[in-house]
mmCIF file of C-alpha atoms in Angstrom:
data_model
loop_
_atom_site.group_PDB
_atom_site.id
_atom_site.type_symbol
_atom_site.label_atom_id
_atom_site.label_comp_id
_atom_site.label_asym_id
_atom_site.label_seq_id
_atom_site.Cartn_x
_atom_site.Cartn_y
_atom_site.Cartn_z
ATOM 1 C CA UNK A 1 -11.020 -12.025 -9.409
ATOM 2 C CA UNK A 2 -9.925 -8.381 -9.154
ATOM 3 C CA UNK A 3 -6.646 -7.656 -10.848
ATOM 4 C CA UNK A 4 -4.587 -4.591 -11.057
ATOM 5 C CA UNK A 5 -1.618 -4.658 -13.699
ATOM 6 C CA UNK A 6 0.962 -1.854 -13.883
ATOM 7 C CA UNK A 7 3.330 -1.267 -16.830
ATOM 8 C CA UNK A 8 6.280 -0.985 -17.488
ATOM 9 C CA UNK A 9 7.734 -2.778 -14.325
ATOM 10 C CA UNK A 10 10.583 -0.317 -14.571
ATOM 11 C CA UNK A 11 11.321 2.883 -16.573
ATOM 12 C CA UNK A 12 14.345 4.915 -16.826
ATOM 13 C CA UNK A 13 14.230 8.420 -18.049
ATOM 14 C CA UNK A 14 16.552 11.433 -18.408
ATOM 15 C CA UNK A 15 15.807 14.471 -16.538
ATOM 16 C CA UNK A 16 13.178 16.493 -18.433
ATOM 17 C CA UNK A 17 12.018 13.510 -20.522
ATOM 18 C CA UNK A 18 8.277 13.231 -20.205
ATOM 19 C CA UNK A 19 6.631 9.837 -20.087
ATOM 20 C CA UNK A 20 3.583 7.909 -18.774
ATOM 21 C CA UNK A 21 2.959 5.012 -16.390
ATOM 22 C CA UNK A 22 0.017 2.664 -16.945
ATOM 23 C CA UNK A 23 -2.408 0.831 -14.720
ATOM 24 C CA UNK A 24 -5.150 -1.221 -16.179
ATOM 25 C CA UNK A 25 -7.686 -2.842 -13.919
ATOM 26 C CA UNK A 26 -10.363 -5.615 -13.945
ATOM 27 C CA UNK A 27 -12.696 -5.327 -10.974
ATOM 28 C CA UNK A 28 -16.185 -6.056 -10.272
ATOM 29 C CA UNK A 29 -17.196 -2.771 -8.926
ATOM 30 C CA UNK A 30 -14.685 0.304 -9.081
ATOM 31 C CA UNK A 31 -15.358 2.691 -6.217
ATOM 32 C CA UNK A 32 -12.037 4.584 -6.626
ATOM 33 C CA UNK A 33 -8.473 4.493 -8.175
ATOM 34 C CA UNK A 34 -5.567 5.641 -6.020
ATOM 35 C CA UNK A 35 -1.824 6.537 -6.835
ATOM 36 C CA UNK A 36 0.805 6.195 -4.368
ATOM 37 C CA UNK A 37 4.681 6.806 -4.199
ATOM 38 C CA UNK A 38 7.052 4.599 -2.487
ATOM 39 C CA UNK A 39 10.589 5.598 -1.776
ATOM 40 C CA UNK A 40 13.040 2.773 -0.706
ATOM 41 C CA UNK A 41 12.542 1.920 2.988
ATOM 42 C CA UNK A 42 9.473 3.962 3.462
ATOM 43 C CA UNK A 43 5.759 3.326 3.272
ATOM 44 C CA UNK A 44 3.511 4.401 0.286
ATOM 45 C CA UNK A 45 2.702 7.960 0.177
ATOM 46 C CA UNK A 46 -0.618 9.145 -1.096
ATOM 47 C CA UNK A 47 -0.614 11.144 -4.470
ATOM 48 C CA UNK A 48 -4.211 11.031 -6.051
ATOM 49 C CA UNK A 49 -7.665 9.502 -5.925
ATOM 50 C CA UNK A 50 -9.754 9.356 -9.141
ATOM 51 C CA UNK A 51 -13.549 8.203 -8.991
ATOM 52 C CA UNK A 52 -14.955 8.412 -12.493
ATOM 53 C CA UNK A 53 -13.747 8.108 -16.235
ATOM 54 C CA UNK A 54 -12.622 11.340 -17.531
ATOM 55 C CA UNK A 55 -11.359 12.654 -14.311
ATOM 56 C CA UNK A 56 -8.103 14.293 -14.087
ATOM 57 C CA UNK A 57 -5.807 15.323 -11.048
ATOM 58 C CA UNK A 58 -2.616 17.360 -11.133
ATOM 59 C CA UNK A 59 0.190 17.825 -8.671
ATOM 60 C CA UNK A 60 3.519 19.624 -9.692
ATOM 61 C CA UNK A 61 4.884 17.509 -12.472
ATOM 62 C CA UNK A 62 2.281 14.716 -12.104
ATOM 63 C CA UNK A 63 -0.997 14.269 -13.650
ATOM 64 C CA UNK A 64 -3.313 11.342 -13.233
ATOM 65 C CA UNK A 65 -6.066 10.399 -15.613
ATOM 66 C CA UNK A 66 -8.768 7.754 -15.591
ATOM 67 C CA UNK A 67 -10.763 5.853 -18.176
ATOM 68 C CA UNK A 68 -13.076 2.855 -17.800
ATOM 69 C CA UNK A 69 -10.408 0.391 -18.020
ATOM 70 C CA UNK A 70 -7.149 2.199 -17.047
ATOM 71 C CA UNK A 71 -5.363 5.095 -15.624
ATOM 72 C CA UNK A 72 -2.312 7.012 -16.511
ATOM 73 C CA UNK A 73 0.309 8.731 -14.456
ATOM 74 C CA UNK A 74 1.943 11.300 -16.702
ATOM 75 C CA UNK A 75 5.190 12.773 -15.595
ATOM 76 C CA UNK A 76 6.256 16.034 -17.180
ATOM 77 C CA UNK A 77 9.836 17.191 -17.274
ATOM 78 C CA UNK A 78 10.830 14.775 -14.519
ATOM 79 C CA UNK A 79 13.583 15.615 -12.078
ATOM 80 C CA UNK A 80 15.901 13.121 -10.246
ATOM 81 C CA UNK A 81 13.736 13.522 -6.915
ATOM 82 C CA UNK A 82 10.861 12.057 -8.865
ATOM 83 C CA UNK A 83 12.641 8.677 -8.699
ATOM 84 C CA UNK A 84 10.528 6.285 -6.674
ATOM 85 C CA UNK A 85 8.230 3.215 -7.216
ATOM 86 C CA UNK A 86 4.703 4.300 -8.258
ATOM 87 C CA UNK A 87 1.857 2.172 -6.907
ATOM 88 C CA UNK A 88 -1.710 2.110 -8.330
ATOM 89 C CA UNK A 89 -4.507 0.670 -6.202
ATOM 90 C CA UNK A 90 -8.180 0.164 -6.979
ATOM 91 C CA UNK A 91 -10.949 0.214 -4.440
ATOM 92 C CA UNK A 92 -13.637 -2.194 -4.856
ATOM 93 C CA UNK A 93 -16.767 -3.675 -2.975
ATOM 94 C CA UNK A 94 -16.615 -7.339 -2.334
ATOM 95 C CA UNK A 95 -19.157 -9.018 -0.065
ATOM 96 C CA UNK A 96 -20.275 -5.795 1.284
ATOM 97 C CA UNK A 97 -16.702 -4.652 2.498
ATOM 98 C CA UNK A 98 -14.421 -2.196 0.874
ATOM 99 C CA UNK A 99 -11.053 -3.585 -0.390
ATOM 100 C CA UNK A 100 -8.142 -1.954 -1.836
ATOM 101 C CA UNK A 101 -6.065 -3.960 -4.338
ATOM 102 C CA UNK A 102 -2.512 -2.897 -5.274
ATOM 103 C CA UNK A 103 -0.693 -3.439 -8.466
ATOM 104 C CA UNK A 104 3.095 -4.424 -8.247
ATOM 105 C CA UNK A 105 4.202 -0.989 -9.117
ATOM 106 C CA UNK A 106 6.423 0.827 -11.596
ATOM 107 C CA UNK A 107 9.858 1.678 -10.647
ATOM 108 C CA UNK A 108 10.925 4.926 -12.016
ATOM 109 C CA UNK A 109 14.551 6.087 -12.294
ATOM 110 C CA UNK A 110 15.251 9.627 -13.555
ATOM 111 C CA UNK A 111 18.920 10.340 -14.436
ATOM 112 C CA UNK A 112 20.454 13.919 -14.241
ATOM 113 C CA UNK B 1 0.135 15.804 12.146
ATOM 114 C CA UNK B 2 2.228 13.059 13.437
ATOM 115 C CA UNK B 3 2.274 10.019 10.913
ATOM 116 C CA UNK B 4 1.526 6.333 11.552
ATOM 117 C CA UNK B 5 4.198 4.872 13.856
ATOM 118 C CA UNK B 6 5.381 1.331 13.600
ATOM 119 C CA UNK B 7 8.020 -0.618 15.538
ATOM 120 C CA UNK B 8 10.320 -2.281 15.384
ATOM 121 C CA UNK B 9 11.831 -1.287 11.975
ATOM 122 C CA UNK B 10 13.669 -4.467 11.654
ATOM 123 C CA UNK B 11 13.540 -7.906 12.836
ATOM 124 C CA UNK B 12 15.396 -11.003 12.161
ATOM 125 C CA UNK B 13 14.206 -14.359 13.566
ATOM 126 C CA UNK B 14 14.485 -18.061 12.921
ATOM 127 C CA UNK B 15 11.772 -20.021 11.547
ATOM 128 C CA UNK B 16 9.283 -21.383 13.934
ATOM 129 C CA UNK B 17 9.899 -18.425 16.307
ATOM 130 C CA UNK B 18 7.213 -15.868 17.212
ATOM 131 C CA UNK B 19 7.286 -12.344 16.399
ATOM 132 C CA UNK B 20 5.132 -9.134 17.106
ATOM 133 C CA UNK B 21 4.628 -5.906 15.406
ATOM 134 C CA UNK B 22 3.149 -2.653 16.823
ATOM 135 C CA UNK B 23 1.339 0.034 15.205
ATOM 136 C CA UNK B 24 0.027 3.413 16.479
ATOM 137 C CA UNK B 25 -2.244 5.112 13.858
ATOM 138 C CA UNK B 26 -2.875 8.875 13.249
ATOM 139 C CA UNK B 27 -5.034 10.229 15.971
ATOM 140 C CA UNK B 28 -8.758 10.142 15.087
ATOM 141 C CA UNK B 29 -8.425 7.500 12.303
ATOM 142 C CA UNK B 30 -10.980 4.958 12.707
ATOM 143 C CA UNK B 31 -9.813 2.415 10.136
ATOM 144 C CA UNK B 32 -6.610 0.481 10.619
ATOM 145 C CA UNK B 33 -4.971 -1.969 8.127
ATOM 146 C CA UNK B 34 -2.038 -4.268 8.089
ATOM 147 C CA UNK B 35 -0.568 -5.065 4.824
ATOM 148 C CA UNK B 36 2.270 -7.501 3.854
ATOM 149 C CA UNK B 37 4.712 -6.391 1.016
ATOM 150 C CA UNK B 38 6.987 -8.983 -0.260
ATOM 151 C CA UNK B 39 10.063 -7.612 -2.360
ATOM 152 C CA UNK B 40 9.030 -6.499 -5.750
ATOM 153 C CA UNK B 41 5.307 -6.793 -4.999
ATOM 154 C CA UNK B 42 2.544 -4.397 -4.188
ATOM 155 C CA UNK B 43 1.092 -4.393 -0.552
ATOM 156 C CA UNK B 44 -1.398 -7.246 0.104
ATOM 157 C CA UNK B 45 -4.057 -6.512 2.768
ATOM 158 C CA UNK B 46 -3.877 -8.789 5.662
ATOM 159 C CA UNK B 47 -6.668 -7.452 7.982
ATOM 160 C CA UNK B 48 -8.746 -4.313 8.241
ATOM 161 C CA UNK B 49 -10.199 -2.890 11.417
ATOM 162 C CA UNK B 50 -12.921 -0.232 11.914
ATOM 163 C CA UNK B 51 -12.561 0.894 15.327
ATOM 164 C CA UNK B 52 -12.202 -2.256 17.390
ATOM 165 C CA UNK B 53 -14.030 -4.540 15.170
ATOM 166 C CA UNK B 54 -12.587 -6.591 12.277
ATOM 167 C CA UNK B 55 -13.931 -5.730 8.827
ATOM 168 C CA UNK B 56 -11.922 -7.973 6.544
ATOM 169 C CA UNK B 57 -9.551 -10.801 7.593
ATOM 170 C CA UNK B 58 -10.113 -12.942 4.573
ATOM 171 C CA UNK B 59 -6.405 -13.009 3.664
ATOM 172 C CA UNK B 60 -4.924 -13.413 7.043
ATOM 173 C CA UNK B 61 -3.313 -16.818 7.515
ATOM 174 C CA UNK B 62 -5.309 -17.595 10.676
ATOM 175 C CA UNK B 63 -3.448 -20.662 11.579
ATOM 176 C CA UNK B 64 -0.395 -18.467 12.420
ATOM 177 C CA UNK B 65 -1.216 -14.817 12.225
ATOM 178 C CA UNK B 66 -3.408 -12.946 14.674
ATOM 179 C CA UNK B 67 -4.135 -9.238 15.219
ATOM 180 C CA UNK B 68 -5.839 -7.046 17.551
ATOM 181 C CA UNK B 69 -6.767 -3.516 18.100
ATOM 182 C CA UNK B 70 -7.382 -2.483 21.547
ATOM 183 C CA UNK B 71 -9.496 0.471 22.529
ATOM 184 C CA UNK B 72 -9.782 1.297 18.811
ATOM 185 C CA UNK B 73 -6.155 2.941 18.809
ATOM 186 C CA UNK B 74 -3.002 0.792 18.683
ATOM 187 C CA UNK B 75 -2.775 -2.428 17.090
ATOM 188 C CA UNK B 76 -0.295 -5.360 17.069
ATOM 189 C CA UNK B 77 0.048 -8.115 14.516
ATOM 190 C CA UNK B 78 1.709 -11.475 15.785
ATOM 191 C CA UNK B 79 3.105 -14.288 13.912
ATOM 192 C CA UNK B 80 3.483 -17.644 15.642
ATOM 193 C CA UNK B 81 5.383 -19.745 14.325
ATOM 194 C CA UNK B 82 7.022 -18.010 11.498
ATOM 195 C CA UNK B 83 7.915 -19.521 8.166
ATOM 196 C CA UNK B 84 10.461 -18.682 5.671
ATOM 197 C CA UNK B 85 7.789 -17.231 3.325
ATOM 198 C CA UNK B 86 6.786 -14.645 5.879
ATOM 199 C CA UNK B 87 9.774 -12.631 5.053
ATOM 200 C CA UNK B 88 8.465 -9.197 3.982
ATOM 201 C CA UNK B 89 7.741 -5.709 4.926
ATOM 202 C CA UNK B 90 4.706 -5.297 7.205
ATOM 203 C CA UNK B 91 2.945 -2.124 6.741
ATOM 204 C CA UNK B 92 0.284 -0.486 8.969
ATOM 205 C CA UNK B 93 -1.795 2.133 7.531
ATOM 206 C CA UNK B 94 -4.759 4.261 8.858
ATOM 207 C CA UNK B 95 -7.561 6.377 7.502
ATOM 208 C CA UNK B 96 -10.579 8.562 8.564
ATOM 209 C CA UNK B 97 -12.955 6.045 7.131
ATOM 210 C CA UNK B 98 -13.016 3.281 4.720
ATOM 211 C CA UNK B 99 -13.410 5.541 1.650
ATOM 212 C CA UNK B 100 -10.583 7.872 2.610
ATOM 213 C CA UNK B 101 -6.901 7.755 1.356
ATOM 214 C CA UNK B 102 -4.678 5.547 3.549
ATOM 215 C CA UNK B 103 -1.676 6.779 5.367
ATOM 216 C CA UNK B 104 1.232 4.343 5.844
ATOM 217 C CA UNK B 105 3.812 3.945 8.294
ATOM 218 C CA UNK B 106 7.405 3.025 7.315
ATOM 219 C CA UNK B 107 6.853 -0.632 7.967
ATOM 220 C CA UNK B 108 8.670 -3.340 9.727
ATOM 221 C CA UNK B 109 10.918 -5.545 7.631
ATOM 222 C CA UNK B 110 11.043 -9.079 8.803
ATOM 223 C CA UNK B 111 13.578 -11.585 7.936
ATOM 224 C CA UNK B 112 13.040 -15.181 8.726
ATOM 225 C CA UNK B 113 15.998 -17.383 8.627
#
């Protein structure tokens, strides 16, 4: 069974304190890995797609990397507005159809 | 571009009642998804449409849930009868195709009492 595990479940940082979120996966056939940001009361907002091991994507203070077993979301010098839940999702192929499987997310709080 | 529109934003019903949610995807997006997100969990796919047709409904509880996408645009998700465990946020998402990133609406928060 396809599984996506995110850690930690929750993370508190001080403004400017860099850190990383982890997404490990066990899937039968990885087509792509997606990172989303979700604010309270809102739907997930797309951040990045990664397709192959070694690939990296950057956007402002965020950088996503991918290996064969896991992905990291690095947050450099975070600001309070980066506080949100970060969701990882893997796209797999099952029975001829594409499926997106989400992890439970990491809730990030950045204190000023 | 306008985002994915969902209504209502909130709904409170008693168990065994019925409820319907509506979704209008981004114009031109062929693929539409309904996800269920229970508090503290990641979204779980209920059903996926490609234009008018169902691509994947393997995790849809078909004894009580139904969904349709008329004319390949708007979609409705219905629950009848509702159970307490159906309390969740129901998210609609759309994408250009099955390999493109999903764009989500803000969801409908359902409380079943």
